Coordinates of C-alpha atoms and ligand atoms in Angstrom, one line a residue:
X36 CA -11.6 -23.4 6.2
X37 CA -9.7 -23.6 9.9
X38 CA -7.9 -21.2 11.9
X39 CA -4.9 -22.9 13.2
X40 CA -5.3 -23.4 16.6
X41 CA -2.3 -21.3 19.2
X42 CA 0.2 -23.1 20.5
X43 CA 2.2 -23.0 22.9
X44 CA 5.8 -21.4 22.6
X45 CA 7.2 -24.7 23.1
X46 CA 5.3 -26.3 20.2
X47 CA 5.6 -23.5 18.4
X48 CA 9.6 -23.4 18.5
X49 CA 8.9 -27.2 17.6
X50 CA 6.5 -26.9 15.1
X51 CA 6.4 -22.8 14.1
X52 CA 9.5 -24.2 12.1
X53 CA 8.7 -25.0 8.6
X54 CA 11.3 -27.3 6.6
X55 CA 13.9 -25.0 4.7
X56 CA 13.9 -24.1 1.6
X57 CA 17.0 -25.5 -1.0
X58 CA 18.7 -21.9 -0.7
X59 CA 18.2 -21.5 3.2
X60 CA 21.1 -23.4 4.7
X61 CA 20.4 -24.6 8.2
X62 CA 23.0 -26.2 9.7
X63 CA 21.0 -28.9 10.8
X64 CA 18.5 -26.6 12.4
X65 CA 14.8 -25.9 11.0
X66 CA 14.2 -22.1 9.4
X67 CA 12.1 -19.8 11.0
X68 CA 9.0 -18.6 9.1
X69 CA 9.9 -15.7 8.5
X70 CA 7.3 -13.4 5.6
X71 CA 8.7 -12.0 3.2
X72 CA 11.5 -14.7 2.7
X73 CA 14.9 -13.9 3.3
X74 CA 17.1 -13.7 0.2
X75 CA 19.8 -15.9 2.5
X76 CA 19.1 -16.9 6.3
X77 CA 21.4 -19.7 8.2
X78 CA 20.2 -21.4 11.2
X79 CA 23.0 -22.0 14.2
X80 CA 22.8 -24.0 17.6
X81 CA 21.5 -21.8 19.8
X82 CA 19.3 -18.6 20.9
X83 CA 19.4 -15.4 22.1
X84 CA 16.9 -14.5 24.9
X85 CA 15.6 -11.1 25.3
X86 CA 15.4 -9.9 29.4
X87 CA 14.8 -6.8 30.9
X88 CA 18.7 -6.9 31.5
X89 CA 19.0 -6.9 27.6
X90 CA 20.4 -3.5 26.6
X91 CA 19.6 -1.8 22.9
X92 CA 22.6 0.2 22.0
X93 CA 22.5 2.5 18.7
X94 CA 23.6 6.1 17.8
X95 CA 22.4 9.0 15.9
X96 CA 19.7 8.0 13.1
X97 CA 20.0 3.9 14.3
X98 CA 18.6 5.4 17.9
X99 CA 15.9 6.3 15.9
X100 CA 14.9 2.7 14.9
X101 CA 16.0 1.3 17.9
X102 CA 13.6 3.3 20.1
X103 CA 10.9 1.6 17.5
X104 CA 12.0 -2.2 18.0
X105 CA 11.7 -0.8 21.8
X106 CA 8.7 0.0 21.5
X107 CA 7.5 -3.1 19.7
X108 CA 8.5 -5.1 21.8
X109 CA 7.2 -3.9 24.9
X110 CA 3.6 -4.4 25.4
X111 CA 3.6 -8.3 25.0
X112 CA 6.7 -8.4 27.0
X113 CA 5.2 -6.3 29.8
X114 CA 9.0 -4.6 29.8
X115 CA 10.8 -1.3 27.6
X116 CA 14.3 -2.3 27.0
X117 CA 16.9 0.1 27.9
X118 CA 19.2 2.0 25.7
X119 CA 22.9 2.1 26.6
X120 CA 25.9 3.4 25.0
X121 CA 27.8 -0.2 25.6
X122 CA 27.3 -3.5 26.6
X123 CA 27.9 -3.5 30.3
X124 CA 30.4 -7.0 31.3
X125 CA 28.0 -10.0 30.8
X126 CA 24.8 -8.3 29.5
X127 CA 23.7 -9.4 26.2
X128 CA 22.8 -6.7 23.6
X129 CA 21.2 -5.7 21.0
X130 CA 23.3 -3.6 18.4
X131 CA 22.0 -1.6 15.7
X132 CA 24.5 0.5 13.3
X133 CA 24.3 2.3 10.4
X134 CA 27.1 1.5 7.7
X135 CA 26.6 3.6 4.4
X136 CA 29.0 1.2 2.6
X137 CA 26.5 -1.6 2.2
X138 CA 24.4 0.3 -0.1
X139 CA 26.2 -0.9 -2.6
X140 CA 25.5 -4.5 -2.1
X141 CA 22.5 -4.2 0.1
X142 CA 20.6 -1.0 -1.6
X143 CA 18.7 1.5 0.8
X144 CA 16.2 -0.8 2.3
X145 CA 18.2 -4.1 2.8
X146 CA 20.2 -5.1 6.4
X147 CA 22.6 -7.8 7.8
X148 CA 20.8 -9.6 11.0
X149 CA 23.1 -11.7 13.2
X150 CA 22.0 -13.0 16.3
X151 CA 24.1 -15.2 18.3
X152 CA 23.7 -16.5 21.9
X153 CA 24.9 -12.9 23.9
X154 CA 24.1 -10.5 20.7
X155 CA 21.6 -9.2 18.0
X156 CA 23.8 -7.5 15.6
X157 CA 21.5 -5.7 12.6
X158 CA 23.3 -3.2 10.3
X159 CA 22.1 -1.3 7.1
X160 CA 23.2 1.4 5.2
X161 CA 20.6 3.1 6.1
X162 CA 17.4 3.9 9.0
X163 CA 14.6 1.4 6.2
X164 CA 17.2 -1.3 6.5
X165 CA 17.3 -1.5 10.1
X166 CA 13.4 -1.0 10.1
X167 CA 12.8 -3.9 7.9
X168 CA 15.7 -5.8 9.6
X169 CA 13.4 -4.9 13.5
X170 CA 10.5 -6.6 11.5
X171 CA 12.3 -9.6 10.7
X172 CA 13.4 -9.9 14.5
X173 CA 9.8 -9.5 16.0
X174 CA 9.3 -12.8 13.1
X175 CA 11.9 -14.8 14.7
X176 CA 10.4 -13.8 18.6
X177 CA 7.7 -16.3 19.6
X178 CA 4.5 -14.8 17.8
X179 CA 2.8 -13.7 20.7
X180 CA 5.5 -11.0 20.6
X181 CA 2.3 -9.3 18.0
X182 CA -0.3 -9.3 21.5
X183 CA -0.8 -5.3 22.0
X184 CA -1.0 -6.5 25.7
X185 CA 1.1 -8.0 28.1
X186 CA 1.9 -11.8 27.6
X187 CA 2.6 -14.3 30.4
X188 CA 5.1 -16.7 31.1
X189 CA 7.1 -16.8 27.3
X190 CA 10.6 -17.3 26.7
X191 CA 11.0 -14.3 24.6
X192 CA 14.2 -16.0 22.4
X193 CA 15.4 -15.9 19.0
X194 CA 16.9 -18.6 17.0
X195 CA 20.4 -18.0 16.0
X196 CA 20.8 -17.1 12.9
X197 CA 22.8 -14.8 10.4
X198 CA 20.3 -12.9 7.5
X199 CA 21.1 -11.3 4.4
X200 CA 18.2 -9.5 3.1
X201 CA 17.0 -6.7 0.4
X202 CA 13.8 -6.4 -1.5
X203 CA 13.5 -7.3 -5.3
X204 CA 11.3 -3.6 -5.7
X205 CA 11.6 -0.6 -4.7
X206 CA 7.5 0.2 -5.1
X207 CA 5.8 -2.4 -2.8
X208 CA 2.2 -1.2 -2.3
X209 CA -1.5 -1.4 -1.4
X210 CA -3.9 1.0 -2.1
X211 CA -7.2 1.6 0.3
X212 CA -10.1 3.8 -0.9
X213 CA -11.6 6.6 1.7
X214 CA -13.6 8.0 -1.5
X215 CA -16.3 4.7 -1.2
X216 CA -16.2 4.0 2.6
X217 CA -14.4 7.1 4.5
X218 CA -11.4 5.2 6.9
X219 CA -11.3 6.9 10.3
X220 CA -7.6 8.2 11.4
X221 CA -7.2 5.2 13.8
X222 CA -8.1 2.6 10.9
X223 CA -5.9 4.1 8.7
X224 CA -2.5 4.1 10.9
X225 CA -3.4 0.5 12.2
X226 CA -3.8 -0.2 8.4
X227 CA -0.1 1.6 7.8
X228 CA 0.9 -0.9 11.2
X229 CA -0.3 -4.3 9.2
X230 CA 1.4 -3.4 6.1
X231 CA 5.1 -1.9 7.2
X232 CA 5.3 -4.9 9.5
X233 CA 5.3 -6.8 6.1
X234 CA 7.6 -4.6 4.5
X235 CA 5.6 -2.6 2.0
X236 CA 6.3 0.9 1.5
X237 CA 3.8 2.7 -0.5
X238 CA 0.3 3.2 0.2
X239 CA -1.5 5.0 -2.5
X240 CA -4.6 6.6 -1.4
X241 CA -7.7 7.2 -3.5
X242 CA -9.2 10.4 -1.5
X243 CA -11.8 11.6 -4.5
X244 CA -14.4 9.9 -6.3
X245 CA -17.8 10.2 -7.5
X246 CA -19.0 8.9 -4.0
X247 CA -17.3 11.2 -1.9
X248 CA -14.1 13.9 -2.0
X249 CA -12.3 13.4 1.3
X250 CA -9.2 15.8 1.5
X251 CA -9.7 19.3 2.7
X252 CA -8.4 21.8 0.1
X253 CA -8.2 25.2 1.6
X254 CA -8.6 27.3 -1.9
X255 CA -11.9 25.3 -2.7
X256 CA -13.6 24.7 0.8
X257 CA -16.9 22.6 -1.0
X258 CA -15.0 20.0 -2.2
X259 CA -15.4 18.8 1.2
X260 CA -18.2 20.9 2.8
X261 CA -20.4 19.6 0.0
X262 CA -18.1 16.5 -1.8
X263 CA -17.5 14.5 1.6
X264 CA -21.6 14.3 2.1
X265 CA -22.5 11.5 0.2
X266 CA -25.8 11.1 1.8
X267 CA -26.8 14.2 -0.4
X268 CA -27.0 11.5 -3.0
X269 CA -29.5 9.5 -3.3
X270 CA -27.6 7.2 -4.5
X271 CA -26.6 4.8 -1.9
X272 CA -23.3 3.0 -2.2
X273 CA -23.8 -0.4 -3.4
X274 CA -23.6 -1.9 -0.1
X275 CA -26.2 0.5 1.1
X276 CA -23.9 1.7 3.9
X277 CA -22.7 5.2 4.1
X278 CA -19.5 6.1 5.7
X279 CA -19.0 9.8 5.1
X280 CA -16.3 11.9 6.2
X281 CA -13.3 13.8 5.4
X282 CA -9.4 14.2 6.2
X283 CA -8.4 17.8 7.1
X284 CA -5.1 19.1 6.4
X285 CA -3.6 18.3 9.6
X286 CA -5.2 14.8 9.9
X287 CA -2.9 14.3 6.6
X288 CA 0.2 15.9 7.9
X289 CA -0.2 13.6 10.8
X290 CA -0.9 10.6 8.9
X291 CA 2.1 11.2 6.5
X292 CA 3.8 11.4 9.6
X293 CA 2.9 8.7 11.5
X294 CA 3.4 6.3 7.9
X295 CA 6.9 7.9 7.2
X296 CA 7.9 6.9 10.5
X297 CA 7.2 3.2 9.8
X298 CA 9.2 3.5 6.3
X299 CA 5.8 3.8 4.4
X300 CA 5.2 6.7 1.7
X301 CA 1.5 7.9 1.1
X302 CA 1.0 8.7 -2.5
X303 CA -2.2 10.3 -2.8
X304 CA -4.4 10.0 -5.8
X305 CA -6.2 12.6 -6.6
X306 CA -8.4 11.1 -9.7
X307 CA -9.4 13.1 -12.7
X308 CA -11.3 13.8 -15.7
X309 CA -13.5 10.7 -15.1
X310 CA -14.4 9.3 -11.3
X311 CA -14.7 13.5 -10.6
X312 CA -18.7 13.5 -9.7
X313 CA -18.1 15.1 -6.0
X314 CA -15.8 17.3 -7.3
X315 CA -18.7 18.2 -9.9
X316 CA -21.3 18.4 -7.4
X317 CA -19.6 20.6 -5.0
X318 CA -18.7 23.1 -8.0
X319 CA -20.5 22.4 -11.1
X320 CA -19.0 24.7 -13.4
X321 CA -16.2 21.7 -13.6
X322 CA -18.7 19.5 -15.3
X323 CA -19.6 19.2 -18.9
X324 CA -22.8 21.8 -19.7
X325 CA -23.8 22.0 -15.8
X326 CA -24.0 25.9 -15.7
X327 CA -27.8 25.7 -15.8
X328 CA -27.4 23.8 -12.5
X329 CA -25.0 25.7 -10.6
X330 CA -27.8 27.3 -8.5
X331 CA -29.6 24.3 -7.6
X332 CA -29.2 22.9 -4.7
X333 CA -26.6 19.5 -4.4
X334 CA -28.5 17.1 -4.2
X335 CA -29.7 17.8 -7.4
X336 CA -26.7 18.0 -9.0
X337 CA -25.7 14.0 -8.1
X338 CA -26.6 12.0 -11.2
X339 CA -26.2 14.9 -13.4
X340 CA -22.7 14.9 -13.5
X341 CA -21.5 11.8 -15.8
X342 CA -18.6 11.7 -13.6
X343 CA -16.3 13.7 -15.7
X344 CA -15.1 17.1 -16.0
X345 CA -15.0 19.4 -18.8
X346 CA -11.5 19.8 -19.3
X347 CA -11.5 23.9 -20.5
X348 CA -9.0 26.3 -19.3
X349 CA -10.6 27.5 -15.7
X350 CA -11.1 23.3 -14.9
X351 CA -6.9 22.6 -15.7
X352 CA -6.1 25.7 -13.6
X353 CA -8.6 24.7 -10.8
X354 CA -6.9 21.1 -10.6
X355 CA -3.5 22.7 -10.7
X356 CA -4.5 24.5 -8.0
X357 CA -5.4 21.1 -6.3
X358 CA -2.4 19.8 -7.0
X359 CA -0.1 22.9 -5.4
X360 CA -2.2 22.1 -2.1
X361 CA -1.7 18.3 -2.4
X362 CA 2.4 18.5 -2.8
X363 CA 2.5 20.7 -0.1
X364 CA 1.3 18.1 2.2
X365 CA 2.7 14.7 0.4
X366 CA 6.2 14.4 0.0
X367 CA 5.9 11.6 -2.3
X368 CA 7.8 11.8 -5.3
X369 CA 5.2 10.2 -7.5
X370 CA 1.4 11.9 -7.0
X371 CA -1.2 10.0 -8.8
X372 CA -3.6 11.6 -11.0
X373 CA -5.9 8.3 -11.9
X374 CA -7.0 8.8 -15.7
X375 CA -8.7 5.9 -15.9
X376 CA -12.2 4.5 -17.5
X377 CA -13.2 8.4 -19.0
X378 CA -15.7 8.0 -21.4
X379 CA -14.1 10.5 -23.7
X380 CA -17.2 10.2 -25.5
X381 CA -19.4 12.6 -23.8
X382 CA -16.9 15.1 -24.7
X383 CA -16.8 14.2 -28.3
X384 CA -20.6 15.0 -28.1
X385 CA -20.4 18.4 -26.3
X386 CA -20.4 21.3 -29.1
X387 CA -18.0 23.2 -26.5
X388 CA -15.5 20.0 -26.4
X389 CA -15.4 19.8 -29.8
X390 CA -14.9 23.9 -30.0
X391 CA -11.7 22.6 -27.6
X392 CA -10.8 19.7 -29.6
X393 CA -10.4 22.1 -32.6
X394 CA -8.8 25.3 -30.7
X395 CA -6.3 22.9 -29.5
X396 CA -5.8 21.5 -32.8
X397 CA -6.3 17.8 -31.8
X398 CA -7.7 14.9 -33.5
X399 CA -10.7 13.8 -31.0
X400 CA -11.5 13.2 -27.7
X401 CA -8.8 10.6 -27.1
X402 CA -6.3 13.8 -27.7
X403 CA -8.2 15.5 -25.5
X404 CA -7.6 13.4 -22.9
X405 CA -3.8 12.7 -23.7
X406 CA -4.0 16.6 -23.2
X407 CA -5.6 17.1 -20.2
X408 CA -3.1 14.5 -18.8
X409 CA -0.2 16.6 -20.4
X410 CA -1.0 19.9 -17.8
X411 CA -1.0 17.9 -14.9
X412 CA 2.3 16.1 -16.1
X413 CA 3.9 19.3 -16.7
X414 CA 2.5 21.0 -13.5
X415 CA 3.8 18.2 -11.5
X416 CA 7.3 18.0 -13.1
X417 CA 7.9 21.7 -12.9
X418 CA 7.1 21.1 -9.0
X419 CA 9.7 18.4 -8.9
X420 CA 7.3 15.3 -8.9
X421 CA 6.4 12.5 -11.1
X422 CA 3.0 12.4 -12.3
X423 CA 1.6 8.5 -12.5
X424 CA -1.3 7.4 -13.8
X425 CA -3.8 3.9 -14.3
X426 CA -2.9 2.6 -17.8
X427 CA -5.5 4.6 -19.7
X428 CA -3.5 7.7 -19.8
X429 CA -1.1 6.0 -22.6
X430 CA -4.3 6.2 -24.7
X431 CA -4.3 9.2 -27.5
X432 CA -0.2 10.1 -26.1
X433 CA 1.5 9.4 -22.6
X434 CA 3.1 12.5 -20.7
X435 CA 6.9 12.6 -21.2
X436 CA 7.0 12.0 -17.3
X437 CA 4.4 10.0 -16.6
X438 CA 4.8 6.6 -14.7
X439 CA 1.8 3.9 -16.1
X440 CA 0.1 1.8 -13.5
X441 CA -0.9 -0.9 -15.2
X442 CA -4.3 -2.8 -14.1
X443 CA -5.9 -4.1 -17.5
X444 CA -4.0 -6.7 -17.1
X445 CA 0.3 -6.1 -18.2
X446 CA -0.4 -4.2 -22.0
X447 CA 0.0 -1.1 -20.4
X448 CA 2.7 -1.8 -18.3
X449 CA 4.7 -3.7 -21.0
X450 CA 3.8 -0.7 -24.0
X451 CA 5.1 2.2 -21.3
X452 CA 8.1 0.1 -20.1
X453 CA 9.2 -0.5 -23.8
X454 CA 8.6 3.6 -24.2
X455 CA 10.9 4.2 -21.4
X456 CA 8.5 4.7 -19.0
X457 CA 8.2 3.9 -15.0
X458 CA 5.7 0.9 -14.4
X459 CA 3.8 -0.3 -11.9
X460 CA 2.2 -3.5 -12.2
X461 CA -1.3 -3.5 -10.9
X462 CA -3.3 -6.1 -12.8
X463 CA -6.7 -7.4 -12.1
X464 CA -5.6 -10.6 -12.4
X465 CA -3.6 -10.8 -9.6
X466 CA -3.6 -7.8 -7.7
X467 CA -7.5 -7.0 -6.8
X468 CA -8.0 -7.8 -3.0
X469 CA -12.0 -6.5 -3.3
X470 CA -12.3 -9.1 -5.8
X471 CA -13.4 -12.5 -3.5
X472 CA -11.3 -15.6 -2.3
X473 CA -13.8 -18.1 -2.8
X474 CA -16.9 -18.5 -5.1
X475 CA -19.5 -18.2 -2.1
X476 CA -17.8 -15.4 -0.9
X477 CA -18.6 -11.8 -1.9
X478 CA -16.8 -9.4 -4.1
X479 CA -16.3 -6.9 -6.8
X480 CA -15.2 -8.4 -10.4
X481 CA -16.4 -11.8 -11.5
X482 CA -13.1 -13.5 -10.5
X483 CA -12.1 -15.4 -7.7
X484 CA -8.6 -14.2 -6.4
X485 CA -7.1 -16.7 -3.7
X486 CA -3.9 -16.7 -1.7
X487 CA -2.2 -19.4 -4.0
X488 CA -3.3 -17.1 -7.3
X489 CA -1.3 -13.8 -5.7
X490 CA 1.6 -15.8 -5.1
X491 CA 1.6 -16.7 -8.8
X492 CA 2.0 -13.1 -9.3
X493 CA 5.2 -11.9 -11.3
X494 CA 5.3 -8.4 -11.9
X495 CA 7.8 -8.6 -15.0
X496 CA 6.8 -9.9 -17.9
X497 CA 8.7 -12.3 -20.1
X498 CA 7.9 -9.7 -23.0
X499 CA 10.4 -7.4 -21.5
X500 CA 14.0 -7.2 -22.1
X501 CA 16.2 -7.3 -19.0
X502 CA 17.0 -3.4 -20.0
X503 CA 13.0 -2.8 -20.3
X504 CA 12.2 -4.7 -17.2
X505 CA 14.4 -2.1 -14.9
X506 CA 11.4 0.5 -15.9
X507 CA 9.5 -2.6 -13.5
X508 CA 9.1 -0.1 -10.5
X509 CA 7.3 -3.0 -8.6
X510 CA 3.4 -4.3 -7.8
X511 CA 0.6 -3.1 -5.8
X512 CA -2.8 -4.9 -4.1
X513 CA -6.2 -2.5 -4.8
X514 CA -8.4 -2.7 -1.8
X515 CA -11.3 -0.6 -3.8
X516 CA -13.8 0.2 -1.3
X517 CA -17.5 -0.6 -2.8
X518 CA -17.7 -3.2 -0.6
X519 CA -15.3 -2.8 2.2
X520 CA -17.1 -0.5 4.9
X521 CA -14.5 -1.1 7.6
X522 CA -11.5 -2.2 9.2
X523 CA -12.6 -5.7 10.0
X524 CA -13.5 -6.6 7.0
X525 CA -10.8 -4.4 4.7
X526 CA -8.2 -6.8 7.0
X527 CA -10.5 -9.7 5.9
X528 CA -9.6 -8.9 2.3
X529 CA -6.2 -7.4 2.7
X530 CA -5.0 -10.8 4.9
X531 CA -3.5 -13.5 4.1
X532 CA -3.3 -12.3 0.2
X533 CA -1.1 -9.1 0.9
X534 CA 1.1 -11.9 2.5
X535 CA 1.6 -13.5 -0.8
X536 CA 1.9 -10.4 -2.3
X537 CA 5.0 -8.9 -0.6
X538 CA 6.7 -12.1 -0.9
X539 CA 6.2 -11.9 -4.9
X540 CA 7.8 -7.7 -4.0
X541 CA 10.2 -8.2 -1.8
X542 CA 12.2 -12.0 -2.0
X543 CA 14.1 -13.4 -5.1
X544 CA 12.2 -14.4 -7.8
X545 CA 13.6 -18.0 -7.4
X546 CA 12.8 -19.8 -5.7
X547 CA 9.6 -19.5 -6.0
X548 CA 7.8 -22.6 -3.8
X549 CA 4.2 -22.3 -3.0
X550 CA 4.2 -25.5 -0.7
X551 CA 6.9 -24.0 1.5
X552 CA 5.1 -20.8 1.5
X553 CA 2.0 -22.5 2.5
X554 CA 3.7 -24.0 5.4
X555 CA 5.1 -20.5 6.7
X556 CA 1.9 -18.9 6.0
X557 CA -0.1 -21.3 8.4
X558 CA 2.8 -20.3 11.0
X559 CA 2.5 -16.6 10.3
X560 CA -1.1 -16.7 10.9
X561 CA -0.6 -17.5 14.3
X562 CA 1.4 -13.7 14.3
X563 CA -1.6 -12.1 13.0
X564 CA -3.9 -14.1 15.5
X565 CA -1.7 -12.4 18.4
X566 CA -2.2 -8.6 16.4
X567 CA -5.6 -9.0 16.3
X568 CA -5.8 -9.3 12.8
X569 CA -9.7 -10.1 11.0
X570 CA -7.7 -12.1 8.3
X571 CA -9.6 -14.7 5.8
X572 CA -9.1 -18.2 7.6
X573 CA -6.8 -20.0 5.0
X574 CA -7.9 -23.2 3.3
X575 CA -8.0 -26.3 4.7
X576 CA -5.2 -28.3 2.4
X577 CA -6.7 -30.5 -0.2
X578 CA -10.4 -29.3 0.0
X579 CA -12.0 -26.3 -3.0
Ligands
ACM612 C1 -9.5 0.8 -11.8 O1 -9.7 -0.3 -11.3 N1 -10.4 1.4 -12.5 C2 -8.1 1.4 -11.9

């Protein structure tokens, strides 16, 4: 393994150019590496140079974005650009505009980049496009332009070029898991930083688990006074590291905030009936036959549970209430109720589950759960949202609105987009970033996930029709947190493989060309060498 070394500017405008691809036309000139690949780039004689006399000009919502490429730019540059309302006579410019009419050809999140030797022209239809069009202009600067502190003696220029650009899904995502290893407020919005500088746009979030409930809920105050404390189990995490903690309501309105700002949606995930034992713990008359234990204290509860609640009247109408608390602080459309890995079983062996099973006049406990699903389907779609779920919930009956998040491999994904359902591909295969990159390395799963296996990722199957495949909403990277106790080493996993990922999200399926990707990768990584970033040090070419 090597880190590539940092070079200079001047080598890097030499070298930090990788040979094109077929559909990049150049014009003679190399193409700048630029991650996620442009769906069309040409390369012209010439650059733009960015000075303190360089004005931004933008009105209304483009001010907006323009203020963020300002300040962007300005702590490696040591300067903050100034806005202006026009180019003053011999001053070069950058321009940023919204024009509605390209949403048509460009959708919501593409933009048209045009820099030539005086001007940076970028237009979108709309305030995403001209984000993701500012992140593809800090690409073309020299990669120091990434240093969080001022650097010396750079030419800060831009290659001329003219970029057409829009991603291939609308749902590009990660998740991280607070439940396992809390993530401190800081972590978290310098995790949001990493990931909308590569252009994804959701970041599901899996607050509650067995090892920890970490979002305050003002109805049901133990979930956290009691849920967030792992260390009353004693059961250690299976690192043997703790990292408790908890989110309160306004830590989460800031954090959905600070993510909208950068074009990224939080969709929480609040999981249920299985993965539920702090939720159990903190109130044990959710659990299966734990009223004999309400009264003692927590840390005898822990191991008692089986990680799944009892899904009778009072338990639907406490996670409803749940719910109502967790819309009212996450505008996502889609709010993910997990559903995965339940074993259903306990409840088929509980005479007051099987008293439900039969009031409810349902076959078993697969029903049961198909049920349960139903309430929080129809409680979310009466609020206006869109339940989603991991692929589980399509056993025993899917919700009429649920969306299927596939991650036993593409079954699920494939059955619910043949059933008209919203998919997101999320398979193990491909998709796991806590599984490791190497054999020596550590990990969950028995699989070794490296860069070159992500970017092998397509998240349609050829089982779909092209009329199926629109149900394709897009893919998502799982950073599970067993074994990820903080930021450096969640960025170790995340980095370079979310790299490979959003290139499988965002740029055309064809051409899909793993040596030229290598070669911008090893460029890029001299980008996330300037941002600090505690990435996996990529393979050295030719060696296991
Ligand atoms: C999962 O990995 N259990 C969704």
């Amino acid at each position: 393994m090597f880190r590539i070394h940092r070079l200079s500017i001047v080598a890097f405008l030499l070298l930090g150019m990788s040979a094109s691809p077929c559909r990049v036309a150049t014009a003679g000139q190399p193409s700048p590496s630029i991650i996620p690949r442009p769906v069309e780039m040409n390369v012209r004689d010439g650059v733009f140079r960015v000075s303190p006399d360089t004005r931004v000009i933008a009105q209304g919502e483009a001010g907006t974005e323009a203020d963020k490429l300002i300040d962007a730019l300005a702590p490696a540059m040591g300067f903050r650009l100034q806005r202006a309302d026009d180019a003053a006579g011999g001053t070069s410019a950058m321009i940023l505009a919204l024009d509605p009419a390209m949403e048509k050809r460009l959708g919501a999140e593409g933009y048209r980049l045009e820099v030539a030797t005086d001007r940076i022209e970028l237009k979108a239809a709309g305030p995403a496009g001209l984000f993701y069009g500012i992140q593809t202009v800090r690409q073309l600067l020299p990669p120091q332009v990434f240093s969080a502190k001022r650097v010396e003696g750079t030419a800060w220029s831009v290659p001329c070029v003219a970029i057409t650009d829009y991603p291939r899904f609308g749902w590009r995502g990660l998740l991280i898991d607070p439940a396992r290893h809390f993530i401190p407020v800081d972590d978290f919005e310098r995790f949001v930083d990493l990931m909308s500088l590569h252009k994804f746009n959701r970041l599901q979030v899996h607050f509650t688990d067995s090892q920890g409930w970490r979002l305050e809920i003002r109805k049901y105050p133990k979930l956290t006074e009691i849920g967030s404390r792992m260390d009353h189990s004693r059961r250690k995490t299976i690192d043997g590291r703790y990292v408790g903690g908890f989110y309160t309501q306004d830590d989460i309105r800031r954090l959905v905030r600070y993510a909208a700002a950068r074009h990224v949606t939080i969709v929480p995930e609040i999981e249920m009936p299985f993965h539920t034992g702090a939720a159990i713990v903190a109130y044990p008359e959710l659990g299966i036959n734990m009223g004999h234990l309400a009264d003692a204290p927590p840390e005898q509860r822990w191991g008692k549970t089986k990680g799944l609640i009892a899904p009778r009247p009072e338990t639907v109408a406490f996670l409803q209430d749940v719910l109502g608390e967790v819309i009212e602080l996450f505008p996502s459309k889609h709010i993910h109720i997990g559903g995965d890995e339940a074993n259903t079983g306990h409840w088929a062996n509980d005479p007051e589950m099987q008293a439900q099973i039969k009031r409810l006049k349902l076959a078993d406990a697969h029903e049961l759960h198909s049920w349960f699903i139903q309430q929080m389907d129809t409680y979310l779609t009466k609020n206006g949202r869109r339940l989603v779920g991991w692929d589980e919930i399509l056993q025993g009956g899917l919700a009429p609105g649920a969306t299927v998040m596939s991650w036993r491999g593409t079954a699920g994904g494939i059955a619910a987009a043949r059933a008209g359902h919203d998919v997101v591909m999320a398979p193990t295969s491909h998709t796991y970033f806590d599984y490791r990159q190497a054999p020596a390395e550590t990990g969950l799963g028995r699989s070794v996930i490296n860069v070159e296996k992500v970017y092998s990722f397509e998240p349609i199957p050829a089982e779909l029709s092209p009329e199926q495949a629109k149900h394709v909403l897009g893919g998502q990277g799982q950073l599970w947190g067993e074994l990820i106790p903080d930021q450096k080493r969640r960025e170790f996993m995340t980095y370079p493989r979310a790299c490979a990922l959003i290139e499988t999200l965002w740029s055309p399926k064809a051409p899909r060309d793993h040596e030229t990707f290598t070669t911008r990768l090893g460029h890029h990584t001299q980008r996330l060498d300037a941002a600090g970033v505690n990435y996996r040090p990529l393979d050295e070419p030719g060696k296991p």
